[in-house]
mmCIF file of C-alpha atoms in Angstrom:
data_model
loop_
_atom_site.group_PDB
_atom_site.id
_atom_site.type_symbol
_atom_site.label_atom_id
_atom_site.label_comp_id
_atom_site.label_asym_id
_atom_site.label_seq_id
_atom_site.Cartn_x
_atom_site.Cartn_y
_atom_site.Cartn_z
ATOM 1 C CA MET N 18 15.545 -7.711 7.689
ATOM 2 C CA HIS N 19 14.770 -8.893 11.218
ATOM 3 C CA LEU N 20 11.331 -7.294 11.002
ATOM 4 C CA CYS N 21 10.632 -9.216 7.798
ATOM 5 C CA GLU N 22 11.388 -12.457 9.565
ATOM 6 C CA PHE N 23 9.323 -11.394 12.568
ATOM 7 C CA ILE N 24 6.159 -10.816 10.535
ATOM 8 C CA GLU N 25 6.492 -14.298 9.034
ATOM 9 C CA ASP N 26 5.259 -15.739 12.349
ATOM 10 C CA CYS N 27 3.449 -12.747 13.842
ATOM 11 C CA GLU N 28 -0.021 -13.622 15.123
ATOM 12 C CA TYR N 29 -1.025 -10.037 15.971
ATOM 13 C CA SER N 30 -2.552 -8.248 13.000
ATOM 14 C CA ASN N 31 -2.148 -4.774 14.490
ATOM 15 C CA LEU N 32 1.567 -5.313 15.009
ATOM 16 C CA ALA N 33 1.992 -6.793 11.534
ATOM 17 C CA VAL N 34 0.249 -3.741 10.016
ATOM 18 C CA ARG N 35 2.602 -1.377 11.839
ATOM 19 C CA ILE N 36 5.654 -3.338 10.746
ATOM 20 C CA LEU N 37 4.429 -3.389 7.153
ATOM 21 C CA TYR N 38 3.982 0.378 7.326
ATOM 22 C CA LEU N 39 7.562 0.759 8.556
ATOM 23 C CA LEU N 40 8.852 -1.564 5.848
ATOM 24 C CA GLY N 41 6.962 0.467 3.249
ATOM 25 C CA VAL N 42 8.601 3.660 4.464
ATOM 26 C CA GLU N 43 12.146 2.401 5.019
ATOM 27 C CA GLY N 44 12.401 -0.547 2.613
ATOM 28 C CA PRO N 45 12.585 1.486 -0.619
ATOM 29 C CA LYS N 46 15.579 3.400 0.775
ATOM 30 C CA THR N 47 17.692 0.268 1.226
ATOM 31 C CA PRO N 48 20.329 -0.899 -1.256
ATOM 32 C CA LYS N 49 18.342 -4.071 -2.101
ATOM 33 C CA PRO N 50 14.637 -3.290 -1.852
ATOM 34 C CA THR N 51 13.663 -6.472 -3.706
ATOM 35 C CA LYS N 52 14.476 -8.549 -0.602
ATOM 36 C CA TYR N 53 11.777 -6.700 1.305
ATOM 37 C CA ILE N 54 9.280 -6.910 -1.540
ATOM 38 C CA ARG N 55 9.327 -10.707 -1.392
ATOM 39 C CA TYR N 56 8.573 -10.774 2.342
ATOM 40 C CA ILE N 57 5.825 -8.184 1.986
ATOM 41 C CA TYR N 58 4.161 -9.997 -0.898
ATOM 42 C CA ASN N 59 4.169 -13.189 1.171
ATOM 43 C CA ARG N 60 1.877 -11.336 3.587
ATOM 44 C CA VAL N 61 -0.528 -10.676 0.701
ATOM 45 C CA VAL N 62 -0.661 -14.377 -0.032
ATOM 46 C CA LEU N 63 -0.733 -15.810 3.483
ATOM 47 C CA GLU N 64 -2.451 -13.379 5.871
ATOM 48 C CA ASN N 65 -5.895 -12.105 6.806
ATOM 49 C CA ALA N 66 -7.563 -9.221 4.974
ATOM 50 C CA VAL N 67 -6.305 -6.446 7.272
ATOM 51 C CA VAL N 68 -2.687 -7.503 6.894
ATOM 52 C CA ARG N 69 -3.111 -8.109 3.145
ATOM 53 C CA ALA N 70 -4.438 -4.575 2.701
ATOM 54 C CA ALA N 71 -1.487 -3.126 4.634
ATOM 55 C CA ALA N 72 0.911 -5.228 2.572
ATOM 56 C CA VAL N 73 -0.598 -3.899 -0.670
ATOM 57 C CA THR N 74 0.001 -0.336 0.507
ATOM 58 C CA ALA N 75 3.561 -1.171 1.573
ATOM 59 C CA LEU N 76 4.269 -2.747 -1.812
ATOM 60 C CA ALA N 77 3.012 0.341 -3.596
ATOM 61 C CA LYS N 78 5.457 2.522 -1.708
ATOM 62 C CA PHE N 79 8.306 0.615 -3.330
ATOM 63 C CA GLY N 80 6.925 1.480 -6.747
ATOM 64 C CA VAL N 81 6.497 5.201 -6.094
ATOM 65 C CA ALA N 82 9.706 5.736 -4.125
ATOM 66 C CA GLU N 83 12.110 8.305 -5.451
ATOM 67 C CA GLY N 84 14.922 6.579 -7.276
ATOM 68 C CA ALA N 85 13.042 3.304 -7.747
ATOM 69 C CA ASP N 86 14.331 1.681 -10.893
ATOM 70 C CA ALA N 87 12.076 0.629 -13.735
ATOM 71 C CA SER N 88 12.367 -3.101 -13.026
ATOM 72 C CA VAL N 89 11.175 -2.621 -9.423
ATOM 73 C CA LYS N 90 8.238 -0.515 -10.620
ATOM 74 C CA ALA N 91 7.337 -3.130 -13.202
ATOM 75 C CA SER N 92 7.487 -5.898 -10.580
ATOM 76 C CA ILE N 93 5.288 -3.912 -8.214
ATOM 77 C CA LYS N 94 2.730 -3.373 -10.977
ATOM 78 C CA VAL N 95 2.612 -7.124 -11.634
ATOM 79 C CA LEU N 96 2.168 -7.904 -7.925
ATOM 80 C CA LEU N 97 -0.531 -5.266 -7.479
ATOM 81 C CA THR N 98 -2.336 -6.559 -10.559
ATOM 82 C CA ARG N 99 -2.439 -9.998 -8.924
ATOM 83 C CA CYS N 100 -4.036 -8.389 -5.872
ATOM 84 C CA LEU N 101 -6.987 -7.253 -8.002
ATOM 85 C CA ASP N 102 -8.335 -10.817 -7.722
ATOM 86 C CA ASP N 103 -8.336 -10.847 -3.923
ATOM 87 C CA PRO N 104 -11.627 -11.975 -2.318
ATOM 88 C CA GLU N 105 -11.656 -8.936 0.008
ATOM 89 C CA ASP N 106 -12.922 -5.559 -1.285
ATOM 90 C CA GLU N 107 -10.425 -3.530 0.723
ATOM 91 C CA VAL N 108 -7.446 -5.352 -0.745
ATOM 92 C CA ARG N 109 -8.764 -5.107 -4.309
ATOM 93 C CA ASP N 110 -9.586 -1.434 -3.903
ATOM 94 C CA ARG N 111 -6.183 -0.574 -2.474
ATOM 95 C CA ALA N 112 -4.521 -2.471 -5.307
ATOM 96 C CA ALA N 113 -6.600 -0.569 -7.888
ATOM 97 C CA LEU N 114 -5.858 2.775 -6.249
ATOM 98 C CA ASN N 115 -2.147 2.055 -5.996
ATOM 99 C CA LEU N 116 -1.932 0.909 -9.603
ATOM 100 C CA LYS N 117 -3.508 4.229 -10.568
ATOM 101 C CA LEU N 118 -1.032 6.067 -8.346
ATOM 102 C CA LEU N 119 1.866 4.307 -10.051
ATOM 103 C CA GLU N 120 0.606 5.845 -13.285
ATOM 104 C CA ASN N 121 0.225 9.301 -11.715
ATOM 105 C CA GLU N 122 3.457 10.237 -9.905
ATOM 106 C CA GLN N 123 2.191 13.597 -8.633
ATOM 107 C CA ALA N 124 -0.711 12.010 -6.749
ATOM 108 C CA ALA N 125 1.603 9.290 -5.485
ATOM 109 C CA LYS N 126 3.915 11.849 -3.887
ATOM 110 C CA LYS N 127 0.973 13.385 -2.035
ATOM 111 C CA ILE N 128 -0.198 10.074 -0.620
ATOM 112 C CA SER N 129 3.316 9.006 0.414
ATOM 113 C CA ARG N 130 3.360 11.859 2.974
ATOM 114 C CA ILE N 131 0.407 10.453 4.910
ATOM 115 C CA GLY N 132 1.391 8.966 8.275
ATOM 116 C CA ILE N 133 0.281 5.817 10.049
ATOM 117 C CA SER N 134 -1.877 7.705 12.560
ATOM 118 C CA LEU N 135 -3.974 9.092 9.716
ATOM 119 C CA LEU N 136 -4.273 5.685 8.112
ATOM 120 C CA GLU N 137 -5.581 4.165 11.340
ATOM 121 C CA SER N 138 -8.395 6.675 11.823
ATOM 122 C CA GLY N 139 -11.902 6.038 10.416
ATOM 123 C CA SER N 140 -13.085 5.133 6.918
ATOM 124 C CA ALA N 141 -14.896 7.001 4.188
ATOM 125 C CA GLU N 142 -15.833 6.528 0.556
ATOM 126 C CA PHE N 143 -13.943 8.521 -2.036
ATOM 127 C CA ARG N 144 -13.837 8.876 -5.766
ATOM 128 C CA LEU N 145 -10.750 8.193 -7.825
ATOM 129 C CA ASP N 146 -11.188 11.437 -9.758
ATOM 130 C CA VAL N 147 -10.091 13.270 -6.607
ATOM 131 C CA PHE N 148 -6.678 11.712 -7.180
ATOM 132 C CA THR N 149 -6.597 11.765 -10.950
ATOM 133 C CA PRO N 150 -8.073 14.787 -12.700
ATOM 134 C CA GLY N 151 -10.067 13.805 -15.751
ATOM 135 C CA VAL N 152 -11.076 10.378 -14.477
ATOM 136 C CA GLY N 153 -14.851 10.546 -14.196
ATOM 137 C CA THR N 154 -15.582 7.189 -12.641
ATOM 138 C CA SER N 155 -15.579 6.190 -9.021
ATOM 139 C CA VAL N 156 -13.936 3.030 -7.785
ATOM 140 C CA GLY N 157 -16.663 1.152 -5.984
ATOM 141 C CA ASN N 158 -16.714 1.261 -2.208
ATOM 142 C CA VAL N 159 -13.091 2.057 -1.516
ATOM 143 C CA HIS N 160 -12.660 2.517 2.203
ATOM 144 C CA PHE N 161 -9.849 4.861 3.108
ATOM 145 C CA ASN N 162 -9.746 7.350 5.881
ATOM 146 C CA ARG N 163 -11.245 10.814 5.877
ATOM 147 C CA ALA N 164 -7.841 12.448 6.192
ATOM 148 C CA ILE N 165 -6.740 11.088 2.828
ATOM 149 C CA CYS N 166 -9.908 12.330 1.172
ATOM 150 C CA THR N 167 -9.536 15.749 2.782
ATOM 151 C CA THR N 168 -5.856 15.926 1.891
ATOM 152 C CA PHE N 169 -6.529 15.394 -1.785
ATOM 153 C CA ARG N 170 -9.603 17.592 -1.995
ATOM 154 C CA SER N 171 -7.696 20.500 -0.486
ATOM 155 C CA HIS N 172 -4.860 20.348 -3.034
#
């Protein structure tokens, strides 16, 4: 909970992104994950695009976590749907991808194993049908790293 309070006033985007990553990994395992969700969503509303994008990814991890109850998943879907109206492409694209992952649990489990070092390296375009077989459309210019694209193409 101390990290949640720290990111409220954090002026360093890189540090805020790392803390959001940690909250996305550890927050769903706590007895009351909804406390963390509120702090993370505040970053979506109040921060710059880089931090908002990281917060969207952290929120999604609460929805795909093993043992997440239906009300938490439903709340995450509502919050991610709100992110689809963000002025920044990266935030909108991550929200769209994560909403799709919430619908496809198998793909979500693959992406949840990707570490922060992979997420911080480079960008590349990818198509959503790599994640969801049968979906024939691509999702605009979604910028994620090459490792994610390679991970899903190889499985």
